[in-house]
mmCIF file of C-alpha atoms in Angstrom:
data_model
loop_
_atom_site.group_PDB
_atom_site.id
_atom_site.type_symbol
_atom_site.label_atom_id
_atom_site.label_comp_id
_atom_site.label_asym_id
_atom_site.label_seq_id
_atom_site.Cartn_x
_atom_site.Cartn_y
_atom_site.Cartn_z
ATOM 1 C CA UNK Z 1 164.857 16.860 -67.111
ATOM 2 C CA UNK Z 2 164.676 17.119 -71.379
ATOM 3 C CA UNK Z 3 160.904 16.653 -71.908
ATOM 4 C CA UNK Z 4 159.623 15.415 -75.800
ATOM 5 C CA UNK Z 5 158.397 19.300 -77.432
ATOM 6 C CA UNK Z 6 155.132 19.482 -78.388
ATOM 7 C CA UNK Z 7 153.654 22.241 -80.914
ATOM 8 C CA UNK Z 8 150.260 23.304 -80.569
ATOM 9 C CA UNK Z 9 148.292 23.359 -84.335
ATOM 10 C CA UNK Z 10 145.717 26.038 -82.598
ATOM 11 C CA UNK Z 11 147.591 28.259 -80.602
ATOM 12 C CA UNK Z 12 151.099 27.825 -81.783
ATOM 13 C CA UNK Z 13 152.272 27.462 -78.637
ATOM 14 C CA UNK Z 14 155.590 25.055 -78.351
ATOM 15 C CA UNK Z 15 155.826 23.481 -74.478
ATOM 16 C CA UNK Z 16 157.295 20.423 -72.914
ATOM 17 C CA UNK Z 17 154.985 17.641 -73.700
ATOM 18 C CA UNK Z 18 154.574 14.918 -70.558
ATOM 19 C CA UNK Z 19 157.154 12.469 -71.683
ATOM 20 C CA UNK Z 20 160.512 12.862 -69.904
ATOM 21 C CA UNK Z 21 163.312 10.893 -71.360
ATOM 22 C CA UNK Z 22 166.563 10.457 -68.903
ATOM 23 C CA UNK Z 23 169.912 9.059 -70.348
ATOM 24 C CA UNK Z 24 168.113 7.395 -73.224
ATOM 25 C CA UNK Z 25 169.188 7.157 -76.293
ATOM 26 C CA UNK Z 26 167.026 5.918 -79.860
ATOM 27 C CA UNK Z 27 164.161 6.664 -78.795
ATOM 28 C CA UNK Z 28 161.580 6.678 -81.574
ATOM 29 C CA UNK Z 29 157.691 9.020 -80.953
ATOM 30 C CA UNK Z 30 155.299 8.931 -83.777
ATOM 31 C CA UNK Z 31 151.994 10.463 -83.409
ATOM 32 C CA UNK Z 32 151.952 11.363 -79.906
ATOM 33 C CA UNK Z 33 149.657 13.718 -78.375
ATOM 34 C CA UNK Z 34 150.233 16.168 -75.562
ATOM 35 C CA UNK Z 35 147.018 18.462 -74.075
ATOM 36 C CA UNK Z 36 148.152 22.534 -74.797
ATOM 37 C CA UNK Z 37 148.523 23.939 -71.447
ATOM 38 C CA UNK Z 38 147.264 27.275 -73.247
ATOM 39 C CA UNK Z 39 144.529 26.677 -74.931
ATOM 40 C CA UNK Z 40 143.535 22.771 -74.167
ATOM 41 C CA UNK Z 41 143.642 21.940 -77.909
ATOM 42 C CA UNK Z 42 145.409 18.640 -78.331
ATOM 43 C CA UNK Z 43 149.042 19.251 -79.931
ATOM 44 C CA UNK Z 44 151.330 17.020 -81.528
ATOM 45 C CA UNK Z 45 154.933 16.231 -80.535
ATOM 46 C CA UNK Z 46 157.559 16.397 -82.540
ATOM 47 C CA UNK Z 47 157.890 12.744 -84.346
ATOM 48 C CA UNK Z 48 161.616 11.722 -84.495
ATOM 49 C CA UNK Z 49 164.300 9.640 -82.701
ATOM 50 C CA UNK Z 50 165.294 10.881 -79.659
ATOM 51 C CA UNK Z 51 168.506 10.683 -77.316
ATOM 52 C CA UNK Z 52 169.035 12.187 -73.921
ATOM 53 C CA UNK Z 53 172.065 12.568 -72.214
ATOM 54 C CA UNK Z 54 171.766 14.354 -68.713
ATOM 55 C CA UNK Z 55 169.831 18.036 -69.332
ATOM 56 C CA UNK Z 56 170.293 17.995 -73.150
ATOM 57 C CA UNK Z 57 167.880 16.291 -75.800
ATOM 58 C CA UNK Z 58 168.751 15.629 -79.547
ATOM 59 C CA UNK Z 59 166.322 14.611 -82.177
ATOM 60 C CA UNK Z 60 166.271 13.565 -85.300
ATOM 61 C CA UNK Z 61 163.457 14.661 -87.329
ATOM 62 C CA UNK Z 62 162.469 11.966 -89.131
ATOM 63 C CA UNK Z 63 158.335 11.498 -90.370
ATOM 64 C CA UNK Z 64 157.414 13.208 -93.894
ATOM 65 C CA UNK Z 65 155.454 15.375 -91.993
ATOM 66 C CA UNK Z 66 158.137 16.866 -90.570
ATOM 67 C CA UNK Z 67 159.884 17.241 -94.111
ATOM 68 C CA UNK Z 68 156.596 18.706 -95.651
ATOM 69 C CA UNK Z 69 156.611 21.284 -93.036
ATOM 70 C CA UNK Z 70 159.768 22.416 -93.647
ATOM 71 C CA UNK Z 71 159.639 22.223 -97.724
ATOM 72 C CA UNK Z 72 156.399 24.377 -97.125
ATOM 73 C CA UNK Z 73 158.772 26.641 -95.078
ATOM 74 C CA UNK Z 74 161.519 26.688 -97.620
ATOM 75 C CA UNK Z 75 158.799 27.522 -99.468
ATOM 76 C CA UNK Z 76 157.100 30.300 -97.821
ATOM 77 C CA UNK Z 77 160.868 31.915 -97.262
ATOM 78 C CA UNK Z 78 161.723 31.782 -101.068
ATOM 79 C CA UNK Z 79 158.680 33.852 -102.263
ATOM 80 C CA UNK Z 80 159.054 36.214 -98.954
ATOM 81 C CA UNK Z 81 162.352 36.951 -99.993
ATOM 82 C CA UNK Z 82 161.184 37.374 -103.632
ATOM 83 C CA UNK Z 83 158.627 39.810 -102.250
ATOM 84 C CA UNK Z 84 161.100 41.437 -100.262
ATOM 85 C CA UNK Z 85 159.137 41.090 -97.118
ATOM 86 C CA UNK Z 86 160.168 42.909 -93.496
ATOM 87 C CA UNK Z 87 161.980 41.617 -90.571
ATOM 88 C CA UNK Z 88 158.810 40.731 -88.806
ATOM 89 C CA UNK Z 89 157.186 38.825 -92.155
ATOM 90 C CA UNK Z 90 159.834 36.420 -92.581
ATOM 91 C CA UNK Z 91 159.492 35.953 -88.342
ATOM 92 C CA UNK Z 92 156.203 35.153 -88.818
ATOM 93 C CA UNK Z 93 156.720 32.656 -91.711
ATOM 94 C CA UNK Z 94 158.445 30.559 -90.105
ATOM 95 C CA UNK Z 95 156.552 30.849 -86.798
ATOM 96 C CA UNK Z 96 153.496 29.571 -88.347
ATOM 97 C CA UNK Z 97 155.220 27.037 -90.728
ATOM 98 C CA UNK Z 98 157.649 25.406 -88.000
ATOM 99 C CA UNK Z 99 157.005 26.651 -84.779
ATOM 100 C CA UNK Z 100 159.684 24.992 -83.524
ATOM 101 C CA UNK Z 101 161.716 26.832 -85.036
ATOM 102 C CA UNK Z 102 161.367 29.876 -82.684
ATOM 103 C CA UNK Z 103 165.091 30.697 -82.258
ATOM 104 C CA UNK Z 104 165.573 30.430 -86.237
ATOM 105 C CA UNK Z 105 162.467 33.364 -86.286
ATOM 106 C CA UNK Z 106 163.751 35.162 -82.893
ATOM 107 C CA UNK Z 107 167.474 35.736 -84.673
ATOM 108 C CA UNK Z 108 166.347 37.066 -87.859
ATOM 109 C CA UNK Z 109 167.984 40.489 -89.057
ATOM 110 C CA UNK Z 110 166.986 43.520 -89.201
ATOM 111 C CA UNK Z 111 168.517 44.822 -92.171
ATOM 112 C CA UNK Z 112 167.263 44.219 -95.922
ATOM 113 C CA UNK Z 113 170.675 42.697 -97.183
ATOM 114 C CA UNK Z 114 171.312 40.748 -93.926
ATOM 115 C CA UNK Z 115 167.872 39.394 -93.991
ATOM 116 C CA UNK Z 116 167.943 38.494 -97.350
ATOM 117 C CA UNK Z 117 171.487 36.492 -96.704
ATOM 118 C CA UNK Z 118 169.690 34.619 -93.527
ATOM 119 C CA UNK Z 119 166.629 33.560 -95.490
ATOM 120 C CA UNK Z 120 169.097 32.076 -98.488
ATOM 121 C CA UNK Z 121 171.063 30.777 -95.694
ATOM 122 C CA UNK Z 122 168.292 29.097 -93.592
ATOM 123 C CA UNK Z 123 166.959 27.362 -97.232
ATOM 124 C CA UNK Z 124 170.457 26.326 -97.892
ATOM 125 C CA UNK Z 125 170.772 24.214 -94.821
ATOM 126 C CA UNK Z 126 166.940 22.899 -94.864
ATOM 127 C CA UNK Z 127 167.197 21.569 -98.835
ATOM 128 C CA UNK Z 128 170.308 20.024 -97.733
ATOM 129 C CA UNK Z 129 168.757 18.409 -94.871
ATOM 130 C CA UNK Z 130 165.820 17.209 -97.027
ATOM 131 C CA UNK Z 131 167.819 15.630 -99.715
ATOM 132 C CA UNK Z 132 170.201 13.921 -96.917
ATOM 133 C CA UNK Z 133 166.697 12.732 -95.413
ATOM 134 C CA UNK Z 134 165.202 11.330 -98.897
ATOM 135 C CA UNK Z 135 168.205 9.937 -99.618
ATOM 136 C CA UNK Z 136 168.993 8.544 -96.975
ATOM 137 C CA UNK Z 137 165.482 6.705 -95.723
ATOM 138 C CA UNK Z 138 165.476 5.868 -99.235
ATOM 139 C CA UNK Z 139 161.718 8.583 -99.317
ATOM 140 C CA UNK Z 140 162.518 9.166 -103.026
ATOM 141 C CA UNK Z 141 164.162 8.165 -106.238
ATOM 142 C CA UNK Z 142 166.791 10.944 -105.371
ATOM 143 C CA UNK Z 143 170.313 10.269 -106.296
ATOM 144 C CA UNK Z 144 173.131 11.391 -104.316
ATOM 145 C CA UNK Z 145 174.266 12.891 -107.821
ATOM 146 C CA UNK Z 146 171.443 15.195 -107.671
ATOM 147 C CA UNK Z 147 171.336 16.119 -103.992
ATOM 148 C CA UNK Z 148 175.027 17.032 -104.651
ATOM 149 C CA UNK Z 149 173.415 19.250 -107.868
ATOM 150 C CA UNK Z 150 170.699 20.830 -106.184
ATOM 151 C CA UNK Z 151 173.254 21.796 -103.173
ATOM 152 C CA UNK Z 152 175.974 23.326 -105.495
ATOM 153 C CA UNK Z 153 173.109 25.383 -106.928
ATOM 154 C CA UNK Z 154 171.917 26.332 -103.570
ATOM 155 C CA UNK Z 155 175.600 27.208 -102.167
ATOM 156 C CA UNK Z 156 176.166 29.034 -105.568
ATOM 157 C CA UNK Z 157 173.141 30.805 -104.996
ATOM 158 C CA UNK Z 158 174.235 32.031 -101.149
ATOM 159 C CA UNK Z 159 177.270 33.012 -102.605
ATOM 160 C CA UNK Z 160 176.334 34.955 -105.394
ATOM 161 C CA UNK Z 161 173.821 36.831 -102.834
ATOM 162 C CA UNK Z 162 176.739 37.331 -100.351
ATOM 163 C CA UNK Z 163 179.517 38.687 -103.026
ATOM 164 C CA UNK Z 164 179.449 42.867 -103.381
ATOM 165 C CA UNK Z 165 178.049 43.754 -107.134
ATOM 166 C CA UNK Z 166 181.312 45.116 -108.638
ATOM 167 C CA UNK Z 167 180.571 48.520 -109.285
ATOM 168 C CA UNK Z 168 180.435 50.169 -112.493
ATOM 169 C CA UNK Z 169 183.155 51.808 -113.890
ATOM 170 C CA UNK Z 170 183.119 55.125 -116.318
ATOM 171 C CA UNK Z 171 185.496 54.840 -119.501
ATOM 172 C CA UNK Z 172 185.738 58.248 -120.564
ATOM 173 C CA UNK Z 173 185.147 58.794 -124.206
ATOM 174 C CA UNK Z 174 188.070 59.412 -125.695
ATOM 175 C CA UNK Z 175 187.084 60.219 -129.281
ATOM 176 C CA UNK Z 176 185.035 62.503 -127.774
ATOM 177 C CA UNK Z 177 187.646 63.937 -125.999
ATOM 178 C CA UNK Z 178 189.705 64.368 -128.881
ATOM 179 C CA UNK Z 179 187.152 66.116 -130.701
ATOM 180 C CA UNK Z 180 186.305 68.874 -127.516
ATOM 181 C CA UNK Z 181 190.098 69.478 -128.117
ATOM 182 C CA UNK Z 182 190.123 70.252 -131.549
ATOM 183 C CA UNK Z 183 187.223 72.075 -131.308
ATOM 184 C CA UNK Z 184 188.283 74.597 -128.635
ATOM 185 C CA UNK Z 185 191.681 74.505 -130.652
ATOM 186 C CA UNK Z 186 190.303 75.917 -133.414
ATOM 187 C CA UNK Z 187 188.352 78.716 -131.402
ATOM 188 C CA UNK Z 188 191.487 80.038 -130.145
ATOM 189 C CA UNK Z 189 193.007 80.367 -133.414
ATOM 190 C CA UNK Z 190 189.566 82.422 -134.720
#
């Protein structure tokens, strides 16, 4: 049975919270309150709209909580990638900015260039799903002008991080070339 998640502030820890929801569907939780089976703090579940259908559970994030979080997170991941942090930085980041975010952290790559594609990819799809949200709930004077500006630049962006740097090509000199020629030309005629 799909219980509401709850994410511990002290611990971290991300668990089941006590509310099971069966074949339900819009199904709004603000401000609720689970005890951490870890460490007893009190942690907060996830505020959003809800739907269950048999063993799965949707949910729609939807308090500006949830959106600060995860601007804080895009963030976080922008100057980590400026810093060129490791593997197990960025893992951490956004462990301790959205801890339910745990598979996001759990796939992240190993390799410099692959990382540095997930982190542009994982702010790509979080700006876009911020501007949807403002625009959408109405959270902001946002246009849907500029939400389609501000994802062009961030697809650009992706893209111009994914695309090989062509490499550089040498032109040979070819007055200089010339002039080697006439040069060892004339010392064979000395």
């Amino acid at each position: 049975m799909p219980r509401v998640p709850a994410v511990c502030s002290n611990c971290g820890l991300m668990f089941g919270s006590g509310i099971e929801l069966r074949n339900a569907t819009n199904i709004r939780i603000i401000g609720g309150r689970n005890e951490c089976p870890r460490c007893g703090a009190m942690a907060e579940m996830l505020d959003g709209i809800y739907d269950s259908l048999g063993n799965t559970l949707s949910v729609l994030l939807t308090s500006d909580k949830s959106v600060a979080r995860l601007k804080a997170l895009v963030d976080a991941l922008t100057v980590a990638r400026e810093n060129k942090a490791s593997a197990e930085e960025v893992k951490e980041t956004i462990t301790r900015h959205v801890p339910e975010l745990q598979k996001f952290a759990d796939a992240v790559p190993k390799t410099p260039l692959g990382l540095n594609e997930y982190i542009k990819t994982i702010c790509l799809i979080i700006t876009t799903l911020i501007a949807a949200y403002a625009f959408l709930c109405k959270k902001s004077d946002v246009t849907q002008e500029q939400i389609s500006k501000q994802v062009e630049r961030e697809v650009s962006n992706a893209i111009e991080t994914l695309q090989p740097k062509p490499k550089a090509v040498e032109q040979p000199d070819t007055a200089n070339r010339h002039e080697r020629r006439a040069q060892a030309k004339r010392a064979r005629h000395r």
